[in-house]
XYZ file of C-alpha atoms in Angstrom:
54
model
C 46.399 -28.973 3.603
C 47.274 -27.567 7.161
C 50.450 -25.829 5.117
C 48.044 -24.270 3.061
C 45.548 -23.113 5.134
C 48.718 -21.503 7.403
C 50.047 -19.731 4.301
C 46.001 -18.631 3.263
C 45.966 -16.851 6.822
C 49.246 -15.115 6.767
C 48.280 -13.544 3.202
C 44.813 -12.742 4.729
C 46.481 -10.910 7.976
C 48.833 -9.463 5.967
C 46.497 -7.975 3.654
C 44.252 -6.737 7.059
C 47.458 -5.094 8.265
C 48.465 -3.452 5.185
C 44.705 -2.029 4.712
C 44.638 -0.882 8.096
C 48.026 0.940 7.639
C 46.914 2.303 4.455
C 43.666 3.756 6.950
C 45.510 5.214 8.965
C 47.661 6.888 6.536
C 44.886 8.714 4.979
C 43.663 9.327 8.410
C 46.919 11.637 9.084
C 47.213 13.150 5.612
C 43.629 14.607 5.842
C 44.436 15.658 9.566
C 47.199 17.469 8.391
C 45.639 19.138 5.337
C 42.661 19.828 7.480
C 44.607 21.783 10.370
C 46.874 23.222 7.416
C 43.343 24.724 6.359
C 42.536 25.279 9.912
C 45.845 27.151 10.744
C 46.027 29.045 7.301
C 41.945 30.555 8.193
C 43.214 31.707 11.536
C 46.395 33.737 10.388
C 44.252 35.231 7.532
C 41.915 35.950 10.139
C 43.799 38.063 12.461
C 45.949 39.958 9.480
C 42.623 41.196 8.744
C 41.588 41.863 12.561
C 45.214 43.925 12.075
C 46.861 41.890 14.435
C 49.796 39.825 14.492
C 49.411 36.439 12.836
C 50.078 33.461 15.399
């Protein structure tokens, strides 16, 4: 029973790892579309201000 409940808490911490990896994945993939966005705005901005994209 004690062999058990050790296995049942390495699957559980495993799956909390895995979900918080999966988090933070998303996390950085929306970062990085968002200052994609972010970075794409600003060098449309200044080609139309006529000046030299950064």
């Amino acid at each position: 029973m004690i062999a058990q409940d050790t296995t049942e808490n390495k699957s559980n911490s495993n799956k909390t790892l895995l979900a918080i990896t999966l988090e933070l994945s998303i996390r950085l993939i929306t970062l990085k579309v968002f200052s994609g966005m972010v970075s794409c705005t600003v060098r449309i901005s200044s080609l139309r201000a006529g000046q030299a994209p950064l």
